[in-house]
Rosetta silent file (secondary structure, phi, psi, omega in degrees, C-alpha in Angstrom):
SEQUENCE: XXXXXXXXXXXXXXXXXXXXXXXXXXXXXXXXXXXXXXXXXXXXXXXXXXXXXXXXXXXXXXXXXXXXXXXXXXXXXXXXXXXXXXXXXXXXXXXXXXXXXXXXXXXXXXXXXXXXXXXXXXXXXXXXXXXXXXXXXXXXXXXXX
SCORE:     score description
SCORE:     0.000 S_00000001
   1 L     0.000  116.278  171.286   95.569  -91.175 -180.108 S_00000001
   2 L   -50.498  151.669 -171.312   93.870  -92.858 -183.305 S_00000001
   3 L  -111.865  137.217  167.404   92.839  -90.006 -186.169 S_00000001
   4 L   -92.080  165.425  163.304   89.320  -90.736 -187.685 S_00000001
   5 L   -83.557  149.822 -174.264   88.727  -90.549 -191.467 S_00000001
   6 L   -56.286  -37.041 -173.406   87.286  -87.060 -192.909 S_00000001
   7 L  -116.197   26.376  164.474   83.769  -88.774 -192.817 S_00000001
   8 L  -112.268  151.558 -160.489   83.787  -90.518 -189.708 S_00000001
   9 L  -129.646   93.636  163.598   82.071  -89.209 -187.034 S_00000001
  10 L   -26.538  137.894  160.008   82.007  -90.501 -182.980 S_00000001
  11 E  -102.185  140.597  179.499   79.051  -91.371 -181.567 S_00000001
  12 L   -97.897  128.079 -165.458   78.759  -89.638 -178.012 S_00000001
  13 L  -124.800  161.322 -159.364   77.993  -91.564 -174.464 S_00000001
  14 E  -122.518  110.909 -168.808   77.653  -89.900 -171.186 S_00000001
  15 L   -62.954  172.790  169.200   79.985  -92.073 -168.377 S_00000001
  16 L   -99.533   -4.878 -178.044   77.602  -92.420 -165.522 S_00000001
  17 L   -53.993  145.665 -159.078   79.455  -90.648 -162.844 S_00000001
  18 L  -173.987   40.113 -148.634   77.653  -88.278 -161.550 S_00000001
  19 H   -95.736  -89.430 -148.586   79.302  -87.000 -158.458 S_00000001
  20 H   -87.517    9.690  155.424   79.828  -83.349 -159.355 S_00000001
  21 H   -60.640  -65.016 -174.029   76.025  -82.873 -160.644 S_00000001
  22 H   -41.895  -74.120 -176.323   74.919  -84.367 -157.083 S_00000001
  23 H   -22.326  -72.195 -172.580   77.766  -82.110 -155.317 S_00000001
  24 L   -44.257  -23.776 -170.966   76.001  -78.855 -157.229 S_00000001
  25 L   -98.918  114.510  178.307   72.455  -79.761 -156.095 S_00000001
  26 L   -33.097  170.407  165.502   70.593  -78.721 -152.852 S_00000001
  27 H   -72.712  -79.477  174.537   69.025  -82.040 -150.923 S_00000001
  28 H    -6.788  -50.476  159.842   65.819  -80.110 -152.188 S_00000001
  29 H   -84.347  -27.892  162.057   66.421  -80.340 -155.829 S_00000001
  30 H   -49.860  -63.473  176.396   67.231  -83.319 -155.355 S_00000001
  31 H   -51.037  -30.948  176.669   64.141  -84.380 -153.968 S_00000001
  32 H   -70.243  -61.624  164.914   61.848  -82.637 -156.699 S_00000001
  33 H   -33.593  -44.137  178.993   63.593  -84.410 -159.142 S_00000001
  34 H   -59.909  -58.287  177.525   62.608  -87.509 -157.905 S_00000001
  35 H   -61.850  -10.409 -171.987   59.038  -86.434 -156.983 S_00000001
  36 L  -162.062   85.484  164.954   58.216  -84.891 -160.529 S_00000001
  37 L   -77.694  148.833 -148.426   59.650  -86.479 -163.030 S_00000001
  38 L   103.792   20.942 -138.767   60.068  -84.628 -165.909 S_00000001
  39 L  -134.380  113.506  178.384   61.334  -81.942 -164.270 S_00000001
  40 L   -91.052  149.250  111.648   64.219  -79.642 -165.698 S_00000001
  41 L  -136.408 -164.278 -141.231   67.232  -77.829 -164.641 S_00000001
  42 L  -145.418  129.864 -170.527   69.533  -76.026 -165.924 S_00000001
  43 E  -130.520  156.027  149.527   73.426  -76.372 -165.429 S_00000001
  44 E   -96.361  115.913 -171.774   76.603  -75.448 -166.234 S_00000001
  45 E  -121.106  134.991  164.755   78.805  -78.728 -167.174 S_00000001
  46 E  -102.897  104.434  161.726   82.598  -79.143 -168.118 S_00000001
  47 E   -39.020  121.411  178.682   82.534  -82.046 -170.300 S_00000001
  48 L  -137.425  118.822 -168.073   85.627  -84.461 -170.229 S_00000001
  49 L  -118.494  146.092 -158.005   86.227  -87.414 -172.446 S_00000001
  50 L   -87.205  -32.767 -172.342   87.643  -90.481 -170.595 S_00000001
  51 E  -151.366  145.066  175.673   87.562  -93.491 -173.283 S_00000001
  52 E  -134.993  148.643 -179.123   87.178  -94.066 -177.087 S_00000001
  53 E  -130.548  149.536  128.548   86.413  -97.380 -178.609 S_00000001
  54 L   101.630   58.988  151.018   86.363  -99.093 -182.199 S_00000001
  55 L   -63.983  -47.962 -153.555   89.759  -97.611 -182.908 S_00000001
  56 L   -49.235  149.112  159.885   91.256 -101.008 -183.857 S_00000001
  57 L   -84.224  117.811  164.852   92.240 -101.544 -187.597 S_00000001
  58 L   107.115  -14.655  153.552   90.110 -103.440 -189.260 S_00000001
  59 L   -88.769  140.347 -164.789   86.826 -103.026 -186.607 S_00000001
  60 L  -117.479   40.776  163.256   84.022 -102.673 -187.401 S_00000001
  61 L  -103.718  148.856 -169.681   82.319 -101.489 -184.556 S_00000001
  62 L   -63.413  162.925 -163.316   81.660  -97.382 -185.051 S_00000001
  63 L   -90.335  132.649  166.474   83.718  -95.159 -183.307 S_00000001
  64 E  -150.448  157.565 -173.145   82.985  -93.845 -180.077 S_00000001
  65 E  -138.423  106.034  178.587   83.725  -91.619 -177.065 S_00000001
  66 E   -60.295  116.777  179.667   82.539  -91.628 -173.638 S_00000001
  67 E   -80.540  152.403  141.042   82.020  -87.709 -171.635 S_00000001
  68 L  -121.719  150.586  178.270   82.247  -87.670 -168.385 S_00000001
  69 E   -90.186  122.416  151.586   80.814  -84.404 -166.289 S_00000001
  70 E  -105.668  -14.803  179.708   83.847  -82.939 -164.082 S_00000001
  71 E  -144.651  155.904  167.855   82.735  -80.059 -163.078 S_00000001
  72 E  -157.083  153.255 -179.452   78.896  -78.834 -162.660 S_00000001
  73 E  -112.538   99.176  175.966   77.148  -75.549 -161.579 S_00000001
  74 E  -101.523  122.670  178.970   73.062  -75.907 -160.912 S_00000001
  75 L   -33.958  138.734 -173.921   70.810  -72.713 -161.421 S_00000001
  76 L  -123.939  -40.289 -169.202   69.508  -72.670 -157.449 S_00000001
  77 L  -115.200  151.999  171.484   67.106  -69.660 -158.490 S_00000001
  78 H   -44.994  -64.946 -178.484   64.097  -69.100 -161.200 S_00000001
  79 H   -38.976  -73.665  154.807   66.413  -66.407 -162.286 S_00000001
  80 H   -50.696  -42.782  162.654   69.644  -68.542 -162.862 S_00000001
  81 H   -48.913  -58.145  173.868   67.638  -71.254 -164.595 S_00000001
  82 H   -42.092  -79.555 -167.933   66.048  -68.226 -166.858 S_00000001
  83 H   -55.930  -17.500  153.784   69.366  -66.872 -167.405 S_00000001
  84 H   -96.992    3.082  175.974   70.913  -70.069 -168.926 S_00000001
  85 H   -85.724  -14.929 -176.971   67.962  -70.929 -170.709 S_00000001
  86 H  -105.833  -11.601 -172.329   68.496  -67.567 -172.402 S_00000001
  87 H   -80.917  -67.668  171.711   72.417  -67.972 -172.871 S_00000001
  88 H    -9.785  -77.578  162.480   71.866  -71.864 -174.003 S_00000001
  89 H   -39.737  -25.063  158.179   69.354  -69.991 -176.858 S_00000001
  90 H   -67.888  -60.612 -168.740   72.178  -67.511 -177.792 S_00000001
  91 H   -63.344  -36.476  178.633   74.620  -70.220 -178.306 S_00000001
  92 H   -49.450  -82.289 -166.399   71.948  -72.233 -180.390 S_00000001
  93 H   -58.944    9.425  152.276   71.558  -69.073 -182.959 S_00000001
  94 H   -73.084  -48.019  176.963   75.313  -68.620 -183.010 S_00000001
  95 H   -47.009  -52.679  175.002   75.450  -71.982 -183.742 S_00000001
  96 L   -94.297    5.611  165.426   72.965  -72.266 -186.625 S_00000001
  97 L  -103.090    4.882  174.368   74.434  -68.662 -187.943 S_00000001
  98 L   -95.805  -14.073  168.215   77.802  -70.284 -187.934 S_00000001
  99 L    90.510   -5.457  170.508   76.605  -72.943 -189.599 S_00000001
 100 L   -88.349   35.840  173.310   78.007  -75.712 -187.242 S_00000001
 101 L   -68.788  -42.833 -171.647   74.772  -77.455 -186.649 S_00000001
 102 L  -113.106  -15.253 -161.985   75.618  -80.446 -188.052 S_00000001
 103 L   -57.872  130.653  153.669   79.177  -79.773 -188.790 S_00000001
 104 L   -42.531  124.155  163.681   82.383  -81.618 -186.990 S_00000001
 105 L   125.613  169.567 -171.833   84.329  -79.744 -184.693 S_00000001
 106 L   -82.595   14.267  165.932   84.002  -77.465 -181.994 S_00000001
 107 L    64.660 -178.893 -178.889   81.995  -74.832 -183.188 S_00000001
 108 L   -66.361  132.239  166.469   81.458  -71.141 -181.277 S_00000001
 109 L  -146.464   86.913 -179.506   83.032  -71.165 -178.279 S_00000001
 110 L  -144.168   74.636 -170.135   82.146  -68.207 -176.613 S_00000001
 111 L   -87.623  -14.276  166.015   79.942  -68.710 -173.369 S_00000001
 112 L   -66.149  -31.927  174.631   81.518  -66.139 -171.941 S_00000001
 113 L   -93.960  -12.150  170.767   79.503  -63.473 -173.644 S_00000001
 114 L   -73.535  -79.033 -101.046   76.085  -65.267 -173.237 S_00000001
 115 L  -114.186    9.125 -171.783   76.825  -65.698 -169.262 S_00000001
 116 H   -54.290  -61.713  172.608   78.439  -61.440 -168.909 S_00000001
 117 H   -39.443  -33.417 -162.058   74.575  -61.158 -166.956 S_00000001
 118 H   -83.880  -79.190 -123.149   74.991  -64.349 -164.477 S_00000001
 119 H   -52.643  -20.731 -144.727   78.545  -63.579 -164.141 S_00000001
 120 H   -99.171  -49.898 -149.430   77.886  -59.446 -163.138 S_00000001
 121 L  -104.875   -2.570  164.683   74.967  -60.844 -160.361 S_00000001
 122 L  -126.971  162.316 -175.804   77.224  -63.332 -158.578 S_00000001
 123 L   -44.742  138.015  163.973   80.570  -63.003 -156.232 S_00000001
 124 L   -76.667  172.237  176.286   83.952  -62.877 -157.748 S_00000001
 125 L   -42.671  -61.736 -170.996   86.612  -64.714 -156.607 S_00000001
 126 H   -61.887  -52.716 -172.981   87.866  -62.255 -154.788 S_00000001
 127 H   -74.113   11.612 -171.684   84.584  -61.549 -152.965 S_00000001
 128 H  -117.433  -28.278  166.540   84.284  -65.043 -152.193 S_00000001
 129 H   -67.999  -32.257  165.732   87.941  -65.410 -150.305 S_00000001
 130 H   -45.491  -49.885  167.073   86.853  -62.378 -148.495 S_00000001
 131 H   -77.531  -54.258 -158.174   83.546  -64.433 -147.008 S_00000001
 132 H   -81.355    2.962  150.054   85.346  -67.225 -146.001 S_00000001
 133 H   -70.168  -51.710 -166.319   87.846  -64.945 -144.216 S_00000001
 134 H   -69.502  -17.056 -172.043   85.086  -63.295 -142.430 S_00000001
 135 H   -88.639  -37.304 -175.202   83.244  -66.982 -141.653 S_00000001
 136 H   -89.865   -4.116  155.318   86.503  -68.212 -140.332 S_00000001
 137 H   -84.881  -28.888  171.395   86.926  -64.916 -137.987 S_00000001
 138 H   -82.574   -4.460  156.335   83.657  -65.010 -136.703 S_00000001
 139 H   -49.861  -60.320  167.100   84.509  -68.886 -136.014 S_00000001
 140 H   -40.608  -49.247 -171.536   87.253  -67.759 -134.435 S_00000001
 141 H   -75.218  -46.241  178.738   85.713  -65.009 -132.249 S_00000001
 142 H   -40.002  -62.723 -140.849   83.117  -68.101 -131.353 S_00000001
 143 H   -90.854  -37.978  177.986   85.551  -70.512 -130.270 S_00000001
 144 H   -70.964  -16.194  157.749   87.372  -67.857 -127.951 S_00000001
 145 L   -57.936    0.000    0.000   83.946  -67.357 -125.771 S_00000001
């Protein structure tokens, strides 16, 4: 993997795939987007980056590195939307009291204590193998009828 110089800085592009947004979204949000453009929501995204360019010694095109979204979560309720619109703002003023506004590097990275609220109001893990036992017994119970 090529090393940048202390004052170079990637510029960042967004791959177009766009797969696990789409996955995350009702046909309904979907459709609003479309119909009202201009229209936010609010996600959780895992970031991944797939390619870097203008490595080469001696080019002089600027250095850059293409994200792709691999994983995405979309706020489904007024409430979820709220609540990452208020975590998002927490990370900002961590951000500008850490001083990594402009800085290189990866900054606070602790989303886990903005998101304690989502995380406390939706199913655990556990409480989610637990439905799809019970969906696949009452399948079951179905199928024997």
């Amino acid at each position: 993997m090529p090393k940048l110089g202390p004052a170079e800085v990637p510029e960042v592009k967004l791959d177009g795939a766009a797969a696990p947004i789409e996955a995350s979204m009702s046909r309904e949000m979907r459709r609003a987007l479309f119909e009202k453009p201009g229209r936010t929501v609010y996600a959780i995204v895992a970031l991944t980056s797939k390619s870097y360019t203008g490595h080469a010694e001696g080019e002089d095109k600027k250095p850059q590195v293409k994200l792709r979204v691999t994983e995405c979560e979309v706020a489904r309720t007024d409430e979820d939307a709220l609540a990452l619109a208020d975590a998002k703002a927490a990370m900002y003023r961590g951000r500008q009291m850490d001083g990594t506004l402009d800085e290189v590097g990866e900054g606070p990275m602790r989303p886990e204590t903005q998101l304690a609220e989502i995380k406390a109001s939706h199913p655990t893990e556990d409480e989610l193998k637990a439905h799809k036992r019970d969906v696949e017994e009452r399948r079951r119970r179905e199928y024997v009828r």
